[in-house]
Coordinates of N, CA and C and ligand atoms in Angstrom, one line a residue:
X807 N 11.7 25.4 -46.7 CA 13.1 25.0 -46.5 C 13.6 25.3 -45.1
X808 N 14.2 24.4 -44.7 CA 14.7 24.2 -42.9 C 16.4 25.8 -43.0
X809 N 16.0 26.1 -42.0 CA 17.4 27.3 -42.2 C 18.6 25.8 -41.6
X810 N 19.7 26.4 -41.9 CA 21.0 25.3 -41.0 C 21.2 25.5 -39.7
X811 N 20.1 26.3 -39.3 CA 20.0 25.8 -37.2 C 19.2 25.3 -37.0
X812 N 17.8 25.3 -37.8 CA 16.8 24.0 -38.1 C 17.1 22.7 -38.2
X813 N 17.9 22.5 -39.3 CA 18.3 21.5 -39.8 C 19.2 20.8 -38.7
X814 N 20.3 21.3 -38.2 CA 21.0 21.5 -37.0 C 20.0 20.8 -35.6
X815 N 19.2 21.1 -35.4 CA 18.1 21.2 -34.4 C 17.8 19.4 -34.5
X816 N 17.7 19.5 -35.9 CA 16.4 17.9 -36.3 C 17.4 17.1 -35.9
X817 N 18.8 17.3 -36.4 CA 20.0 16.1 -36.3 C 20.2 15.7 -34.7
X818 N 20.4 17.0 -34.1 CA 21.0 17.1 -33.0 C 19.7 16.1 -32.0
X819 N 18.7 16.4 -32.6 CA 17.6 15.6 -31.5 C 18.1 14.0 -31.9
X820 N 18.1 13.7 -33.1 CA 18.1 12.5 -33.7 C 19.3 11.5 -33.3
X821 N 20.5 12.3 -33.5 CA 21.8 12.0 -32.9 C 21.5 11.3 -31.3
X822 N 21.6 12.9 -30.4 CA 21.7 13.0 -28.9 C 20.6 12.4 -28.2
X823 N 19.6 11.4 -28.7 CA 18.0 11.2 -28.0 C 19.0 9.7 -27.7
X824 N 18.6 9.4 -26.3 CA 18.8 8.4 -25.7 C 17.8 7.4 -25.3
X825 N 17.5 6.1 -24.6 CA 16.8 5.9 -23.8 C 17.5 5.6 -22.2
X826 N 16.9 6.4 -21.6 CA 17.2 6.5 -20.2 C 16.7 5.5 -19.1
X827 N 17.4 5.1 -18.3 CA 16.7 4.2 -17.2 C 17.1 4.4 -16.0
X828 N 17.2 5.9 -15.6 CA 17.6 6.9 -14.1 C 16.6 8.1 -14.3
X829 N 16.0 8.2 -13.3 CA 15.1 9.6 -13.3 C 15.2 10.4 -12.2
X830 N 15.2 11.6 -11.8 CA 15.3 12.1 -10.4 C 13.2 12.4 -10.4
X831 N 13.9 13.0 -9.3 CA 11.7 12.6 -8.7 C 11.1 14.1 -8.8
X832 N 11.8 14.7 -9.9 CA 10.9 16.1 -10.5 C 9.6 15.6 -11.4
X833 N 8.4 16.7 -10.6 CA 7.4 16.5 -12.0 C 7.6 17.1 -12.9
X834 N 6.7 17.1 -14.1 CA 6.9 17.8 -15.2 C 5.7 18.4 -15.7
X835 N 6.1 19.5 -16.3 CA 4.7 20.7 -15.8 C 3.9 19.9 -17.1
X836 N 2.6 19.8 -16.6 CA 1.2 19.5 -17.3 C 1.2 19.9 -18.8
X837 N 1.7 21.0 -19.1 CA 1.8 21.6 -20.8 C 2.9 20.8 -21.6
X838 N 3.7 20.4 -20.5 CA 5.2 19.9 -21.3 C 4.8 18.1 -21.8
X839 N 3.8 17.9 -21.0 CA 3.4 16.4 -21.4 C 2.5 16.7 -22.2
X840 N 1.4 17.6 -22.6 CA 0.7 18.1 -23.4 C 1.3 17.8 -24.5
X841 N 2.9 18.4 -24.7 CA 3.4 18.7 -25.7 C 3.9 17.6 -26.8
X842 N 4.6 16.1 -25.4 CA 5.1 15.7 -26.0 C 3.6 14.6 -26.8
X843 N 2.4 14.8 -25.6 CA 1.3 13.6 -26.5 C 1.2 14.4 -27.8
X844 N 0.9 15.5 -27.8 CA 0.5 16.0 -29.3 C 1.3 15.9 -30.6
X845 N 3.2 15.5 -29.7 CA 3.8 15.1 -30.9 C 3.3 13.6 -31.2
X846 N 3.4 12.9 -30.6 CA 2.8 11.4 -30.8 C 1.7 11.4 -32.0
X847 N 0.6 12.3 -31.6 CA -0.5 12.5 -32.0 C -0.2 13.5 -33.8
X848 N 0.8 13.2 -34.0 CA 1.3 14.1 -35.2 C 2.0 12.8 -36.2
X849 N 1.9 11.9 -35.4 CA 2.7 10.9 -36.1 C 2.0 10.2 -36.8
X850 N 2.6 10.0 -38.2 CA 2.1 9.0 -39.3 C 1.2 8.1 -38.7
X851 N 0.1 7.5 -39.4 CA -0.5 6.3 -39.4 C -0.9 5.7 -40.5
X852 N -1.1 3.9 -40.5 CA -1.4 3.6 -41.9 C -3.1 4.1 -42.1
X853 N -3.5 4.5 -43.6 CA -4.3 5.2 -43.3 C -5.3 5.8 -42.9
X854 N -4.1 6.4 -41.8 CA -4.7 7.8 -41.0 C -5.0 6.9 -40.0
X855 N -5.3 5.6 -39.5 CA -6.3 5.4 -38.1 C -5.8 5.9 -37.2
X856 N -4.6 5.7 -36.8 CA -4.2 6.6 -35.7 C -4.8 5.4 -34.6
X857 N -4.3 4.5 -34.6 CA -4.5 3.4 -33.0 C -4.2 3.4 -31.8
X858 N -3.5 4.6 -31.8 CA -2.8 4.7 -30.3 C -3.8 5.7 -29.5
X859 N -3.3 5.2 -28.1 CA -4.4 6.1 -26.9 C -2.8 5.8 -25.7
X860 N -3.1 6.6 -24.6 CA -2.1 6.9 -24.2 C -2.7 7.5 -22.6
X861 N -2.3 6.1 -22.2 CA -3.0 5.7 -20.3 C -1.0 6.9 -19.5
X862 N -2.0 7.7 -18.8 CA -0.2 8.8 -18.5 C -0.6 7.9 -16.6
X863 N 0.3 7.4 -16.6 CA 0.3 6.7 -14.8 C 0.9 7.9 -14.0
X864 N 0.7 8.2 -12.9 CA 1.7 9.0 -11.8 C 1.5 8.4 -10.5
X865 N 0.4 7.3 -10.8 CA -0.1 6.3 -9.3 C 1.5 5.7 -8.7
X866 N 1.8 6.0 -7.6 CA 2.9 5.1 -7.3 C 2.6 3.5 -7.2
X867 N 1.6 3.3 -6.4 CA 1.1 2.1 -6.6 C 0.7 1.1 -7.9
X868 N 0.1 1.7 -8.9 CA 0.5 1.3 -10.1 C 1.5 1.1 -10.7
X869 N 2.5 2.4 -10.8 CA 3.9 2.2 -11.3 C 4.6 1.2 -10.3
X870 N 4.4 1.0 -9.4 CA 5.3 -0.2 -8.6 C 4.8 -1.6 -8.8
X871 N 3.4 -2.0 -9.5 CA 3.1 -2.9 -10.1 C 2.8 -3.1 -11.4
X872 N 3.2 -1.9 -11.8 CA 4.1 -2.2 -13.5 C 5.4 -2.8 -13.5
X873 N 6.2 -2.3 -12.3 CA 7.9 -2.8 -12.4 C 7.6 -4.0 -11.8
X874 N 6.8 -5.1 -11.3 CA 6.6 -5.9 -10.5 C 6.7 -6.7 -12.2
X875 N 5.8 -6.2 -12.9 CA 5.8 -7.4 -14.2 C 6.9 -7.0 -14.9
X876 N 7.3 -5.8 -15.4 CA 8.5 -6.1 -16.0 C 9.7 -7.0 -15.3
X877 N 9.4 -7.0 -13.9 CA 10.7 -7.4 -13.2 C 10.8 -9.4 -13.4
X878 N 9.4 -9.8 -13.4 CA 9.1 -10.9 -13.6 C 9.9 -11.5 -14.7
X879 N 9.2 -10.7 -15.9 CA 9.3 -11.4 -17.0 C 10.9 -11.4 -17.3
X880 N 11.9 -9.7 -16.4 CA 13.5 -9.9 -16.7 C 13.8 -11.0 -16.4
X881 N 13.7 -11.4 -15.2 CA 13.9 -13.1 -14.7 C 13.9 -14.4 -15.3
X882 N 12.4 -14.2 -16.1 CA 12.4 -15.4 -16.7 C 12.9 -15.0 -18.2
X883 N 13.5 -14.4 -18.5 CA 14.2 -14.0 -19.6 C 15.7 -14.7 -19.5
X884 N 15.9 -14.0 -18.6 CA 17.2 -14.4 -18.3 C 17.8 -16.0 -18.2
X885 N 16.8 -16.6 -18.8 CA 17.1 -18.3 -19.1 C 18.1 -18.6 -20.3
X886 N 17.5 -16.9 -21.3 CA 18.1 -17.3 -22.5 C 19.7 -16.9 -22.4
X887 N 20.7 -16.6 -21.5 CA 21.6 -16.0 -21.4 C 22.2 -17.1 -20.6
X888 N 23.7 -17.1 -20.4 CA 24.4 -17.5 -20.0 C 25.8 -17.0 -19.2
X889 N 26.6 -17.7 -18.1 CA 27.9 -16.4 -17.7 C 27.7 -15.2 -18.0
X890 N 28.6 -14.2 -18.7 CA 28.6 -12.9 -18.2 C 27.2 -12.2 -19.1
X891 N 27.1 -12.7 -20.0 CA 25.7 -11.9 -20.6 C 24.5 -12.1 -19.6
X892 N 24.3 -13.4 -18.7 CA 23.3 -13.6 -18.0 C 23.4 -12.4 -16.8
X893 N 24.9 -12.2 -16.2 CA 24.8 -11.4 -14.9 C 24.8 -9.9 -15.5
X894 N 25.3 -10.1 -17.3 CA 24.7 -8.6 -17.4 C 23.7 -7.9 -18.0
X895 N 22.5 -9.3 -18.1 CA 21.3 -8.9 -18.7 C 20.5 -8.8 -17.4
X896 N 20.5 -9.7 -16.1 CA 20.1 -9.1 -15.5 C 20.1 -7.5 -14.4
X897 N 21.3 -7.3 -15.1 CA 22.1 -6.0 -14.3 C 21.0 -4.9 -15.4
X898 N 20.2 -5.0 -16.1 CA 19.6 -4.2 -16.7 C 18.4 -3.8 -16.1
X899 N 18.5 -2.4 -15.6 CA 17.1 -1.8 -14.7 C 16.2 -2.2 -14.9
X900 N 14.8 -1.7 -14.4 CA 13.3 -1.4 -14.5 C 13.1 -0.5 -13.4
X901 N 14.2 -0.1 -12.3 CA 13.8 0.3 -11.6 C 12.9 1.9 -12.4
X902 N 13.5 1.8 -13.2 CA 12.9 3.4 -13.6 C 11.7 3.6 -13.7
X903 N 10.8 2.2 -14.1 CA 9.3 2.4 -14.5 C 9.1 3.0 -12.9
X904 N 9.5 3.4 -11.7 CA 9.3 3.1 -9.9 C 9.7 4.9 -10.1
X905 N 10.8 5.5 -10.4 CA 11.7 6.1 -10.0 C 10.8 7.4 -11.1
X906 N 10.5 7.3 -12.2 CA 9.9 8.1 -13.0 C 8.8 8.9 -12.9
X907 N 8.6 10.2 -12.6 CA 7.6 10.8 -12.0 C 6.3 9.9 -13.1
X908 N 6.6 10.1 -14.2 CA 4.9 9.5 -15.1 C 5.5 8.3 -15.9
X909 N 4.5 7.6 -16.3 CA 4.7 6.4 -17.3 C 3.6 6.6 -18.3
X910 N 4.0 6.5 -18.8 CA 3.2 6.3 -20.4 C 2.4 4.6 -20.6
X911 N 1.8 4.5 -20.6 CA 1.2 3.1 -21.9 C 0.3 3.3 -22.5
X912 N 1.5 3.1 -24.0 CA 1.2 3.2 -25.3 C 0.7 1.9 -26.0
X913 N -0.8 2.3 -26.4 CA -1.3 1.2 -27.0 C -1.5 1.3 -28.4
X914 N -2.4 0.1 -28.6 CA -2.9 0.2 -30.4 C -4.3 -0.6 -30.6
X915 N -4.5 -0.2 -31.1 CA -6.2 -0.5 -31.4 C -6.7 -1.3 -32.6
X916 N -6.1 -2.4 -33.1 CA -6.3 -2.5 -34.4 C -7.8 -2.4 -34.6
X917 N -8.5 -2.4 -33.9 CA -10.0 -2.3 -35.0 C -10.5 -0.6 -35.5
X918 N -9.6 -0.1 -34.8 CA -10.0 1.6 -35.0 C -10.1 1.5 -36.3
X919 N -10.8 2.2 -37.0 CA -10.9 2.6 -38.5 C -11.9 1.4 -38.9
X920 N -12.4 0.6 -38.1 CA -13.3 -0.7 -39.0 C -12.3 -1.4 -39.7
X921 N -13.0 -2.5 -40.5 CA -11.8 -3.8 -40.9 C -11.0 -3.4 -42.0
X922 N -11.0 -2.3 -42.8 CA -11.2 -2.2 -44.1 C -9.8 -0.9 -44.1
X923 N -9.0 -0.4 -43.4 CA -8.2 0.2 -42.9 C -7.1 0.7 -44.2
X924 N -7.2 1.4 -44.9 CA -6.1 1.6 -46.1 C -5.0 1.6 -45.8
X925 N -4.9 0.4 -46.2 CA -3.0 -0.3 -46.1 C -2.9 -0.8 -45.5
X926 N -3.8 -1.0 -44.4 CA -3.7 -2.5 -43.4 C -4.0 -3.0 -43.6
X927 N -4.9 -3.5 -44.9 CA -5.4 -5.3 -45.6 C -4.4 -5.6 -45.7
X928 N -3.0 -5.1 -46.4 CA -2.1 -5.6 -47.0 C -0.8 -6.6 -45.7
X929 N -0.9 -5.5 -44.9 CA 0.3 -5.6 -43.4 C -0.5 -5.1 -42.2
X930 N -0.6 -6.5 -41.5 CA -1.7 -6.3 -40.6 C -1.2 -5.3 -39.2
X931 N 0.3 -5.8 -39.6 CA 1.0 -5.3 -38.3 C 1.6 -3.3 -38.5
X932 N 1.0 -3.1 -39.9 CA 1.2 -1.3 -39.7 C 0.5 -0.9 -38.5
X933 N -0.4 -1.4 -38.1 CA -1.1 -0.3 -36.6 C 0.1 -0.7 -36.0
X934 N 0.4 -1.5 -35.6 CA 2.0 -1.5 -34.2 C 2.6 -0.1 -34.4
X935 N 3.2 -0.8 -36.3 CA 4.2 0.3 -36.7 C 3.8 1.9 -36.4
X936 N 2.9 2.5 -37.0 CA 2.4 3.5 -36.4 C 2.3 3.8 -35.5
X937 N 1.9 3.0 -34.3 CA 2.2 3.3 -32.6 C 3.7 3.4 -32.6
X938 N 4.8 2.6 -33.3 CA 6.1 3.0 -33.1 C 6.4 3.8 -33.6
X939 N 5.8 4.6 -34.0 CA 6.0 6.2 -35.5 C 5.7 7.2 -34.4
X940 N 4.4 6.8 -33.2 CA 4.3 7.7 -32.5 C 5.1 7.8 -30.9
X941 N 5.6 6.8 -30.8 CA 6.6 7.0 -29.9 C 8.0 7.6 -29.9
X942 N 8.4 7.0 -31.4 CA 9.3 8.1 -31.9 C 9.2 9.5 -32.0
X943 N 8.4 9.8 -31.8 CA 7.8 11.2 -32.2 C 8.0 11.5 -30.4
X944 N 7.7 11.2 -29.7 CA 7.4 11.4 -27.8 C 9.2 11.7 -27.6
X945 N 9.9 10.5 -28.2 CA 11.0 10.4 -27.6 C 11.7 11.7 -28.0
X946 N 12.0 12.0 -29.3 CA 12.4 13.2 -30.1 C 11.8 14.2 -29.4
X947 N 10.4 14.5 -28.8 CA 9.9 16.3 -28.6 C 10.6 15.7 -26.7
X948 N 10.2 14.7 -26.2 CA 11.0 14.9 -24.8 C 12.5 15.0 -24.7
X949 N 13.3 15.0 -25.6 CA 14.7 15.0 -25.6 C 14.8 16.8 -26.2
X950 N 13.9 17.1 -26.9 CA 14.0 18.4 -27.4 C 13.4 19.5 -26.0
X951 N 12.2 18.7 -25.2 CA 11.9 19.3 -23.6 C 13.1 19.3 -22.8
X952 N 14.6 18.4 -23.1 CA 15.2 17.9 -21.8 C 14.6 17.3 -21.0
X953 N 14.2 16.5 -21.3 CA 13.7 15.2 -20.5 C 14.2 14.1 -21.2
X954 N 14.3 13.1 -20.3 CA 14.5 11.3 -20.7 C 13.5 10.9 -20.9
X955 N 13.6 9.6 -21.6 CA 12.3 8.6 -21.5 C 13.0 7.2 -22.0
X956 N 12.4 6.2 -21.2 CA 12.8 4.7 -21.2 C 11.9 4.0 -21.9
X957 N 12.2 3.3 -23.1 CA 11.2 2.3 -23.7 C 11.1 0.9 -22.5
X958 N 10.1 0.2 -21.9 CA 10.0 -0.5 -21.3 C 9.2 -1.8 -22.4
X959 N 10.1 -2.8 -22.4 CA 9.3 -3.8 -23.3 C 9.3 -5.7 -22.7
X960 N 9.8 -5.0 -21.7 CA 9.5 -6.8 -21.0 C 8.6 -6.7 -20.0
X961 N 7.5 -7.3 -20.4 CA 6.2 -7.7 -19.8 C 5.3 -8.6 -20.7
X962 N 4.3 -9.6 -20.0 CA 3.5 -10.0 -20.7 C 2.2 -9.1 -20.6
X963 N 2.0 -9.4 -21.9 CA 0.8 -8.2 -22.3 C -0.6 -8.6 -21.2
X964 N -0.5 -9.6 -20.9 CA -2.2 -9.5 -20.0 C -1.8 -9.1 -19.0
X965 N -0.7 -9.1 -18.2 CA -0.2 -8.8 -17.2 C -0.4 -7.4 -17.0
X966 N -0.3 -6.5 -17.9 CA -0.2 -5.1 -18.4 C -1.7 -4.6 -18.5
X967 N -2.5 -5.5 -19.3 CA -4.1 -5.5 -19.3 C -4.1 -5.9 -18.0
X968 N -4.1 -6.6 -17.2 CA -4.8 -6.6 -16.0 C -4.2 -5.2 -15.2
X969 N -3.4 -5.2 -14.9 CA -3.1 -4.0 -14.1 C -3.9 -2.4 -14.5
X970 N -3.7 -2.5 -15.7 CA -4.0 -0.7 -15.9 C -5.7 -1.5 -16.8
X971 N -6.6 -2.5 -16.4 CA -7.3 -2.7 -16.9 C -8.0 -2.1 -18.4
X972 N -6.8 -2.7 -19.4 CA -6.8 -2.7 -20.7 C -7.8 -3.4 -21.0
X973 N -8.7 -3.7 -22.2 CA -9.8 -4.3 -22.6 C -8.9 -5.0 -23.3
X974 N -9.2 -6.7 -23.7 CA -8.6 -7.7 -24.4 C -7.9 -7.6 -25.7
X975 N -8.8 -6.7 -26.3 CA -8.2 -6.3 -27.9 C -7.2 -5.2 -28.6
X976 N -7.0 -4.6 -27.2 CA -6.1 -3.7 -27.2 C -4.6 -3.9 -27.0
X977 N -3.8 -3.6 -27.8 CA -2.5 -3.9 -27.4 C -2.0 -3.0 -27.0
X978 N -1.4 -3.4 -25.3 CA 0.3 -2.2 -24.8 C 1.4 -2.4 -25.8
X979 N 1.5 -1.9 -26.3 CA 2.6 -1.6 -27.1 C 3.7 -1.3 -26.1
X980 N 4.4 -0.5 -25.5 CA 5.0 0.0 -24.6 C 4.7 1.0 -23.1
X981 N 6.0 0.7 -22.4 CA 5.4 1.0 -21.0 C 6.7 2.3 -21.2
X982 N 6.5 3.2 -21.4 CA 7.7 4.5 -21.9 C 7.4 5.4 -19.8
X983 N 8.7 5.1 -20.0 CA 9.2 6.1 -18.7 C 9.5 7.6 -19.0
X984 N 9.1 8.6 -18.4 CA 9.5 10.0 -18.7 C 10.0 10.7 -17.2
X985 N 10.7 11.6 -17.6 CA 11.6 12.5 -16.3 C 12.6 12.9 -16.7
X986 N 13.1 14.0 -15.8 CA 14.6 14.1 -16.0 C 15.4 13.4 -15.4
X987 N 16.3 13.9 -15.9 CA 17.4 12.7 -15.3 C 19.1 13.6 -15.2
X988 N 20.1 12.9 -14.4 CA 21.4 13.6 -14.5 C 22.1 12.6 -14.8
X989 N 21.8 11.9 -15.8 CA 22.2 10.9 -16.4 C 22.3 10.2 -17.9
X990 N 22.8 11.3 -18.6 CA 21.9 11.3 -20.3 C 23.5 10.8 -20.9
X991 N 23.9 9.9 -20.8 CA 24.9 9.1 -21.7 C 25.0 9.4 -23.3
X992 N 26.4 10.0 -23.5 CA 26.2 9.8 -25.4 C 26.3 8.9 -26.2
X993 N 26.4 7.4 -25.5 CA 26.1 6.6 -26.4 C 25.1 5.6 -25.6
X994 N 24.4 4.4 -26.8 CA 23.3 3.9 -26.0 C 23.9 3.0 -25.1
X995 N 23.1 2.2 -23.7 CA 23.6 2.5 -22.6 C 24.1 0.6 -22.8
X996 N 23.4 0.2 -24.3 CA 23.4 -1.6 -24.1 C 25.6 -1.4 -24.7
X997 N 25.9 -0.3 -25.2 CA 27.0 0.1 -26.1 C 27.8 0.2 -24.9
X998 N 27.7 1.1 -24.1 CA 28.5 1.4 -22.7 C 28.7 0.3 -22.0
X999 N 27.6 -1.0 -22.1 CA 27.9 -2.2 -21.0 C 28.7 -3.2 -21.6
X1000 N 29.0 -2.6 -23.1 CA 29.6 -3.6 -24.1 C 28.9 -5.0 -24.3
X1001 N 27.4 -4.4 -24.6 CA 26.4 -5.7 -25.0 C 26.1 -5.6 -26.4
X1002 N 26.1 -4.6 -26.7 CA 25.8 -4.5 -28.5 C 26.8 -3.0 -28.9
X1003 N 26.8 -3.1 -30.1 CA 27.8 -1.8 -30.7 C 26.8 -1.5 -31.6
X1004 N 27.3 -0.4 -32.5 CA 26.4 0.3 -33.9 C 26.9 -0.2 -35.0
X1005 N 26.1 -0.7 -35.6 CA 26.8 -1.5 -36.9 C 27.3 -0.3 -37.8
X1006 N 28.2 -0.7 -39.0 CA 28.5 0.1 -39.6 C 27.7 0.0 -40.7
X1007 N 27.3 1.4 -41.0 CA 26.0 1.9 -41.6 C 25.9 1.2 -43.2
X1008 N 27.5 1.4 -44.1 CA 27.6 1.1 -45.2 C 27.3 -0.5 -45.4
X1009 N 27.8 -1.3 -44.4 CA 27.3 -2.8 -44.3 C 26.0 -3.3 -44.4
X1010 N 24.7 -2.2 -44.5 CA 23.6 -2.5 -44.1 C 22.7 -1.8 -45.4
X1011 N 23.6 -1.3 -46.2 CA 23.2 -0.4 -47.5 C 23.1 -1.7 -48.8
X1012 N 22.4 -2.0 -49.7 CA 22.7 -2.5 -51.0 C 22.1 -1.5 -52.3
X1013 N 22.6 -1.6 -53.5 CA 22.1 -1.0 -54.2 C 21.0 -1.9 -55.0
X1014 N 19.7 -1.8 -55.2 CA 19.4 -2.3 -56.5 C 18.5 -3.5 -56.1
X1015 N 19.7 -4.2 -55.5 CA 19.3 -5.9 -55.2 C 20.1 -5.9 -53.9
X1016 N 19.3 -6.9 -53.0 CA 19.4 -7.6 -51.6 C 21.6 -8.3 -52.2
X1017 N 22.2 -7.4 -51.2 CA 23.5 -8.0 -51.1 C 24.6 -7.4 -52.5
X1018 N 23.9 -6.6 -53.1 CA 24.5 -6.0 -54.1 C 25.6 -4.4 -53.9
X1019 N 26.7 -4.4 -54.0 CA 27.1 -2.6 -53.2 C 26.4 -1.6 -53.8
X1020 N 25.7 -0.5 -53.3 CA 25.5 0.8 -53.7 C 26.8 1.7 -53.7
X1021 N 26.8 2.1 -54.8 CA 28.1 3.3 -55.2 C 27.7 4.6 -54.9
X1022 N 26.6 4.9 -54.1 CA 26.3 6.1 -53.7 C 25.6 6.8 -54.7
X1023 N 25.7 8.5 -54.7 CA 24.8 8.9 -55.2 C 25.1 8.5 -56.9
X1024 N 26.7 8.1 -57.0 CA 26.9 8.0 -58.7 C 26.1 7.2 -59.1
X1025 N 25.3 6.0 -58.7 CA 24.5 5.3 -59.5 C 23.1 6.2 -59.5
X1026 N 22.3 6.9 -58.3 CA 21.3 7.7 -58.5 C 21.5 8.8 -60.0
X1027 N 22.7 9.2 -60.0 CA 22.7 10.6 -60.3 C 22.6 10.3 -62.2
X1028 N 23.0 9.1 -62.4 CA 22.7 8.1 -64.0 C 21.7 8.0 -64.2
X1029 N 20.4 8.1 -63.3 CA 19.1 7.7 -63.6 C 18.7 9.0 -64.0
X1030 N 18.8 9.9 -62.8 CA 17.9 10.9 -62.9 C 18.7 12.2 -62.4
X1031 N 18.1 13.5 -63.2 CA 18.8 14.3 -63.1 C 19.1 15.3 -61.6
X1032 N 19.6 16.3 -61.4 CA 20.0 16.9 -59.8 C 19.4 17.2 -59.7
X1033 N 18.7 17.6 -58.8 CA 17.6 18.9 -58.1 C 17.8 19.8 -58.3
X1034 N 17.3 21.0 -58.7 CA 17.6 22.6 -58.6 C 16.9 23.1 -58.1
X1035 N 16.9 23.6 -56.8 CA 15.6 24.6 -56.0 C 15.5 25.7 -56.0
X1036 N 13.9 25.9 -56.8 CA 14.1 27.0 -57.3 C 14.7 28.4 -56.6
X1037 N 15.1 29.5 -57.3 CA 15.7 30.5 -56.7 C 14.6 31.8 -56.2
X1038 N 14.5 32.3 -55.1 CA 13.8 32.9 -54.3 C 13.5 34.4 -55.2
X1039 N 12.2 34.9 -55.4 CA 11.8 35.7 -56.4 C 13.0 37.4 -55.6
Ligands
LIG1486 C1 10.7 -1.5 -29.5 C2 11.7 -1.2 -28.5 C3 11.6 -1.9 -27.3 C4 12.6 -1.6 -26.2 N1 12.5 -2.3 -25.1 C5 13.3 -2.1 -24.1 C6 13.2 -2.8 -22.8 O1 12.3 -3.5 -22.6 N2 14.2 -2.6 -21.9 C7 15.2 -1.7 -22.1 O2 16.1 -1.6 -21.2 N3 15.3 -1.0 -23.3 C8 14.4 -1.2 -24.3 N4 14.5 -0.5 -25.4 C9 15.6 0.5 -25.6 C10 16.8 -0.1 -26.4 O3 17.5 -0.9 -25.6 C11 17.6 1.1 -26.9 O4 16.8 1.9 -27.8 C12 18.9 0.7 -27.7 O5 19.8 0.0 -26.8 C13 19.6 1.8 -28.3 O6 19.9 2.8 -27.4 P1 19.4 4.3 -27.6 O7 17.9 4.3 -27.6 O8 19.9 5.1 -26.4 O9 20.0 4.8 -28.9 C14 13.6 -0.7 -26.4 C15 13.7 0.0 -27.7 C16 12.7 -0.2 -28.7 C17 12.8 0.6 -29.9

């Protein structure tokens, strides 16, 4: 059982983790990035393969032709937008993949484990998911280091293979920015530009059936009885 400054701890990471897109140009000591791959490397996978590998950039020259493709593809994105969302989607950084002492690319391997993968016959796309289980995991232990980290997801993927010469079958999953920063916003940053808001949680809840209300725990608590944990000898 978690004490209530454990518990405290888990939220507060969960709550306060942002994604950042400002870095100042400190490195970060070699154990602390240790720390955060081995949370990655702690993270669920469908069974077990574990697809992810994890290319750490600090080449400036690299990372300036990583932002070269993200910066591309912002551009040609920006077709889908119009008036003020167009001038404020393109107002949305990359410089950071430039400004960030390391970059991460986070891949996935779907053939790891051979074809036969438990639980990936069924959902071919759980290896992604699992790479997203493990980056969650990066974001969470670097916000728990005080450090930032930027999810970077506009690029085309060969573009990404060609540069950090990925082999064809491998997917970049993400180009994650890490650093600190003096710039850790408490709310997310698309919320602050007034591009998207946080839906309200209970709108997104049904009970039972798709579109139906959940009455909270009084319908659980009809099925089945409370928990009692047991009491400490
Ligand atoms: C799968 C994924 C891809 C993302 N790709 C980008 C991206 O390409 N560029 C960007 O600015 N933010 C990207 N983000 C960050 C989101 O914009 C951010 O998580 C969201 O606005 C909520 O903010 P918060 O993470 O600070 O709570 C991505 C996040 C996820 C989970």
């Amino acid at each position: 059982m978690f004490s209530e400054m454990e518990k405290a701890a888990v939220y507060k990471a969960i709550y306060n983790r942002r994604d950042i897109r400002s870095f100042l140009p400190y490195a970060i000591p070699e154990e602390t990035i240790n720390k955060i791959l081995d949370a990655a490397h702690h993270a669920p996978s469908v069974g077990f393969m574990q697809p992810w590998n994890f290319i750490v950039i600090s080449s400036t020259e690299i990372k300036e032709r990583l932002a070269w493709a993200a910066d591309k593809e912002r551009r040609a994105l920006a077709i889908h937008y119009e008036g003020e969302k167009e001038s404020k989607f393109l107002r949305l950084k990359v410089e950071g993949l430039k400004e960030a002492p390391i970059t991460f690319c986070v891949t996935c391997d779907p053939s790891r484990g051979g074809s036969h993968v438990l639980g990936r016959n069924s959902i071919p796309e759980t290896d992604i998911l699992s790479t997203a289980c493990a980056i969650q995991n990066m974001w969470l232990a670097a916000y728990s280091e005080g450090l930032a980290m930027g999810w970077v997801s506009f690029y085309k993927k060969n573009d990404i293979r060609d540069i950090l010469e990925i082999p064809p079958h491998i997917d970049p999953i993400a180009l994650i920015s890490i650093g600190y920063t003096d710039n850790y916003p408490e709310k997310p940053l698309l919320e602050l530009a007034n591009w998207e808001k946080r839906r309200t949680l209970n709108q997104l809840i049904f009970g039972d059936k798709w579109n139906s209300p959940w009455n909270g725990a009084e319908d659980t608590m009809q099925q089945t009885p409370e928990y009692q944990p047991p009491t400490p000898d």
